Amino acid sequence: MTSLSQLSQAIHDAPRWHQPDQFQNPEEIQIVPQQDAALGAVVYGLDARKAQSGETILKLKQALAEHLILIFKNQSLDDLQYLAFTTYFGSIFRPSPDTPVLAAQSDTGVPPDVVPVSNAVGQGDYTGHGELTPHADHQWTPLPSFGSLLYAIEIPKDGGQTTWINTIKAYDALDKETKAHIDQLQLITYNPFVRRQKTKDTANDQGYGSSPFYRFKDQPILSHAYPHPLVRTHPESGRKALWLNTHTEVELVNYDDQVGSELIAKLRAHVQKPEFAYEHNWEVGDIVFWDNQVTLHSRRPFPADQRRLLKRISLAGSRPF
Ligand code: OGA
Ligand code: MN
């Protein structure tokens, strides 16, 4: 028999509903919306190693669409268990090799299913220990991932908090004229990893951060361009969100570049207002599952000599509309 892929192995090995001690009782689960936070609900009593019922998965999907991030506490998983749990919610994000993303491997051109996000040299140090500016994962690809999960394994004593921004609230808070003006606009987000390859920008290890913020007409186009709506509609809830990262190179389609760059700068300042954000202080065993379609996330820097290891899985998404 040929060997199974990691994902097939995970599902092959996953607990089944007919093993009573490995089956999660839905009544043990509590989903508690965060009070006084811009987004998020905390999930208690769920053991992600266990087989889950339809009732539970449906509740979690509804809670994610409503609260935009779910925080699972006290998990203890290996990579296969993590994959088996995550794929209840969709298939793994696998970009084509012509679209480089974080952790794309030099042989295959695609990232592993479970991406280590760490600062340990050679063990997944794709993002180092610096700040990560607010972004949605894989926004520059033709089919950006609908959601991602980070699972905390080692946490530094200082810094390294992750912040999520509720971009539905950010959109709702815009004035009527701005909403009407931007509702039909298309935005290209250029791939920061292509820029890094082409400009040999080794200082920009993480792929986010040191690119220009807007492409003016006299600047070369470095990557493929996939226009997506600047105002995105959530495919399940129908709610609208401002879908704009804060620091990578973007361009409004068929729009004057000077005026466009000013509009984008204004929207970026708006989306970063503290009232739209929730900062998560990690505890070992946390899994945060977020919706990339209607949130942004960022990370505070932390000391280089303190270890931090999280594991990320991203799920496939659809063409934004
Ligand atoms: C990511 C990411 C944030 C963090 O892995 O996509 O943005 O806190 N990570 O490490
Ligand atoms: Mn990210």
XYZ file of C-alpha atoms and ligand atoms in Angstrom:
332
model
C 0.000 0.000 0.000
C 1.311 3.479 -0.821
C 1.758 5.821 2.096
C -1.046 8.199 2.885
C -0.801 11.957 2.734
C -0.790 13.725 6.080
C -4.428 14.725 5.683
C -5.628 11.259 4.645
C -3.749 9.776 7.572
C -5.372 12.280 9.920
C -8.871 11.336 8.829
C -7.996 7.628 8.714
C -6.827 7.844 12.336
C -9.530 10.195 13.598
C -11.856 8.982 16.353
C -15.306 7.875 15.225
C -18.715 8.458 16.702
C -19.033 4.769 17.608
C -16.143 4.927 20.077
C -18.100 6.324 23.042
C -15.127 7.581 25.066
C -13.806 9.477 22.039
C -17.092 11.117 21.161
C -17.661 14.697 22.322
C -20.866 15.222 24.228
C -22.327 18.428 22.715
C -23.826 19.343 26.078
C -20.364 19.810 27.570
C -19.587 22.663 25.173
C -20.124 26.302 26.043
C -19.716 29.129 23.540
C -19.359 32.423 25.402
C -19.321 35.694 23.423
C -16.640 38.072 24.711
C -18.069 41.009 26.617
C -16.805 44.491 25.749
C -14.645 43.203 22.901
C -15.019 44.096 19.236
C -15.286 40.447 18.259
C -14.767 36.877 19.417
C -16.357 34.086 21.424
C -14.598 31.652 23.763
C -15.317 27.920 23.464
C -15.034 25.902 26.684
C -15.426 22.194 27.261
C -14.547 21.029 23.756
C -11.741 18.517 23.268
C -10.608 18.844 19.648
C -9.148 15.306 19.710
C -12.640 13.832 19.904
C -15.184 13.070 17.183
C -17.690 15.917 16.942
C -21.410 15.793 16.203
C -23.175 17.612 13.392
C -24.907 19.704 16.018
C -21.591 20.899 17.425
C -19.942 21.686 14.099
C -22.985 23.585 12.896
C -23.088 25.609 16.129
C -19.390 26.441 15.805
C -19.818 27.506 12.166
C -22.718 29.749 13.121
C -20.747 31.189 16.041
C -17.774 31.883 13.758
C -19.978 33.725 11.238
C -21.439 35.776 14.084
C -18.391 36.455 16.274
C -15.646 36.236 13.570
C -13.101 34.517 15.807
C -13.469 31.488 18.088
C -11.025 30.926 20.943
C -10.748 27.286 22.039
C -9.093 26.800 25.427
C -6.921 23.999 26.830
C -6.207 21.928 23.735
C -3.551 19.255 23.482
C -3.155 17.950 19.940
C -0.614 16.456 17.601
C -0.540 17.628 13.969
C -2.817 14.850 12.695
C -5.412 15.451 15.395
C -5.261 19.176 14.630
C -5.809 18.491 10.912
C -8.643 16.051 11.562
C -10.484 18.620 13.714
C -9.872 21.559 11.365
C -11.150 19.801 8.258
C -14.636 19.521 9.744
C -14.820 23.152 8.580
C -13.438 22.857 5.049
C -10.525 21.656 2.969
C -6.943 22.726 3.437
C -5.824 25.853 1.568
C -3.474 24.731 -1.217
C -2.420 27.581 -3.510
C -0.938 26.775 -6.888
C 2.864 26.969 -7.001
C 2.690 30.149 -9.133
C 1.273 32.014 -6.137
C 3.919 32.092 -3.418
C 2.635 32.421 0.155
C 4.092 32.193 3.656
C 5.988 28.907 4.163
C 5.854 27.895 0.464
C 8.447 25.102 0.182
C 11.280 25.360 -2.335
C 10.588 21.920 -3.859
C 6.793 21.964 -4.196
C 6.083 25.706 -4.209
C 3.254 25.204 -1.698
C 3.162 25.382 2.098
C 2.782 22.310 4.324
C -0.735 21.570 5.633
C 0.362 22.528 9.146
C 2.652 25.571 9.084
C 4.911 26.092 12.101
C 4.964 29.804 12.975
C 8.004 30.128 15.144
C 11.181 32.104 15.737
C 13.392 29.032 16.155
C 15.977 28.944 13.364
C 15.161 26.295 10.756
C 11.982 25.218 12.546
C 9.408 27.434 10.889
C 11.011 30.842 11.420
C 9.101 32.370 8.487
C 7.948 35.372 10.469
C 10.843 35.834 12.914
C 10.079 37.798 16.069
C 9.088 41.145 14.590
C 5.790 42.911 14.253
C 3.316 41.585 11.695
C 1.132 44.357 10.338
C -2.654 43.877 9.950
C -3.512 41.539 7.064
C -5.887 38.799 5.954
C -4.065 35.603 5.038
C -3.537 35.005 1.297
C -5.461 38.111 0.206
C -3.298 38.441 -2.944
C -4.263 35.013 -4.297
C -7.135 34.255 -6.717
C -8.963 32.186 -4.061
C -7.937 33.515 -0.642
C -8.425 31.242 2.353
C -11.724 31.643 4.169
C -10.234 31.084 7.590
C -7.106 30.139 9.487
C -6.332 28.643 12.889
C -3.337 29.206 15.144
C -2.590 26.761 17.939
C -0.287 27.983 20.714
C 2.450 25.580 21.790
C 5.182 27.856 23.179
C 4.551 31.450 24.182
C 7.089 34.171 25.037
C 6.956 35.855 28.416
C 6.843 39.311 26.790
C 4.978 40.495 23.696
C 3.785 38.322 20.813
C 0.082 39.098 21.322
C -2.102 38.716 18.239
C -4.794 41.292 17.488
C -7.862 40.751 15.323
C -9.806 43.581 13.694
C -13.541 43.379 13.026
C -13.751 44.792 9.499
C -17.554 44.538 9.448
C -17.660 47.069 12.290
C -15.075 49.171 10.459
C -17.229 49.203 7.325
C -20.439 49.941 9.267
C -18.791 52.925 10.968
C -17.990 54.663 7.664
C -20.175 57.601 6.685
C -22.875 57.093 4.058
C -21.054 58.985 1.291
C -17.853 56.975 1.740
C -19.813 53.701 1.711
C -21.622 54.660 -1.483
C -18.331 55.744 -3.061
C -16.354 52.581 -2.266
C -19.097 49.939 -2.542
C -18.316 48.949 -6.142
C -14.537 49.468 -6.134
C -12.132 46.675 -7.004
C -8.777 46.390 -5.271
C -5.635 44.587 -6.351
C -3.405 43.416 -3.512
C 0.028 42.608 -4.925
C 1.778 39.504 -3.671
C 4.435 40.570 -1.142
C 6.262 37.244 -1.497
C 6.799 37.828 -5.234
C 8.162 41.284 -4.454
C 10.532 39.709 -1.978
C 11.773 37.160 -4.549
C 12.146 39.709 -7.342
C 13.736 42.488 -5.346
C 15.807 40.162 -3.129
C 14.367 42.064 -0.199
C 15.873 39.920 2.513
C 15.071 42.505 5.185
C 11.431 41.771 4.458
C 11.591 38.187 5.683
C 7.990 37.945 6.706
C 6.638 39.079 3.351
C 4.635 41.837 5.000
C 5.899 45.224 5.850
C 8.485 46.900 3.662
C 6.689 47.072 0.310
C 5.260 50.363 -0.941
C 1.696 50.932 0.293
C 0.256 51.784 -3.114
C 1.316 51.183 -6.719
C 1.580 54.415 -8.648
C 1.338 54.265 -12.450
C 5.077 54.798 -12.947
C 5.941 51.761 -10.814
C 6.432 48.305 -12.327
C 3.893 45.530 -11.747
C 5.784 42.717 -10.054
C 3.194 39.985 -9.466
C 0.016 38.650 -10.978
C -2.960 40.853 -10.183
C -6.240 39.496 -8.849
C -8.802 42.245 -8.366
C -11.207 41.603 -5.486
C -13.919 43.851 -4.079
C -12.732 46.449 -1.591
C -16.050 45.925 0.198
C -16.506 42.219 0.648
C -19.776 40.404 1.371
C -19.585 37.539 3.837
C -20.850 34.468 1.948
C -22.997 33.157 4.832
C -24.076 36.167 6.882
C -24.337 38.619 3.963
C -22.672 41.291 6.082
C -20.301 43.720 4.342
C -16.711 44.294 5.421
C -13.844 46.559 4.443
C -11.363 44.135 2.916
C -8.094 46.012 3.017
C -4.801 45.150 4.685
C -2.809 48.046 6.103
C 0.735 47.770 4.750
C 1.138 45.796 1.514
C 1.092 47.240 -1.997
C -2.407 47.732 -3.382
C -4.085 49.520 -6.285
C -7.672 50.516 -7.010
C -8.743 49.385 -10.466
C -9.523 52.183 -12.992
C -8.866 54.889 -10.454
C -6.532 57.865 -10.435
C -3.425 56.788 -8.528
C -2.921 59.982 -6.508
C -6.558 60.141 -5.424
C -6.626 56.353 -4.905
C -3.586 56.344 -2.646
C -5.161 59.067 -0.508
C -8.457 57.192 -0.233
C -6.656 53.983 0.728
C -4.548 55.799 3.352
C -7.713 57.256 4.881
C -9.443 53.845 4.980
C -6.344 52.236 6.471
C -6.205 54.783 9.274
C -9.910 54.127 9.901
C -9.674 50.324 10.041
C -6.894 50.532 12.636
C -8.993 52.397 15.219
C -8.787 50.566 18.544
C -12.568 50.195 18.882
C -12.607 47.607 16.075
C -9.835 45.452 17.580
C -9.390 42.679 20.136
C -5.900 41.780 21.387
C -5.379 38.175 22.417
C -2.941 37.278 25.179
C -2.010 33.724 24.340
C -2.023 30.834 26.769
C -0.470 27.508 25.853
C -3.252 25.239 24.529
C -5.279 28.043 22.913
C -6.517 27.621 19.373
C -7.862 30.735 17.697
C -9.953 30.124 14.585
C -10.684 33.266 12.570
C -12.618 34.240 9.485
C -10.196 35.844 6.998
C -13.086 37.229 4.963
C -14.153 39.785 7.550
C -11.152 40.249 9.876
C -7.535 41.360 9.782
C -4.871 40.185 12.203
C -1.532 41.518 13.384
C 1.137 40.549 15.896
C 3.219 42.466 18.390
C 6.983 41.903 18.290
C 8.637 39.885 21.051
C 12.232 39.398 22.245
C 14.378 37.325 19.878
C 15.709 35.198 22.738
C 12.251 34.068 23.899
C 10.768 31.112 22.058
C 7.353 31.293 20.433
C 5.774 28.415 18.518
C 2.295 28.317 17.099
C 0.957 26.083 14.348
C -1.244 27.427 11.605
C -3.739 25.684 9.337
C -5.499 27.691 6.626
C -8.712 26.574 4.971
C -9.608 26.988 1.299
C -11.940 29.814 0.330
C -13.972 31.023 -2.597
C -13.664 33.949 -4.964
C -14.540 37.100 -3.033
C -17.696 38.994 -4.023
C -0.104 33.913 10.559
C 0.041 35.117 11.391
C 0.297 35.862 13.651
C 1.023 35.466 14.879
O 0.449 32.875 10.928
O -0.793 34.004 9.523
O -0.291 36.173 10.942
O 0.606 35.911 15.944
N 0.494 34.926 12.633
O 2.027 34.766 14.791
Mn -1.445 35.834 9.020
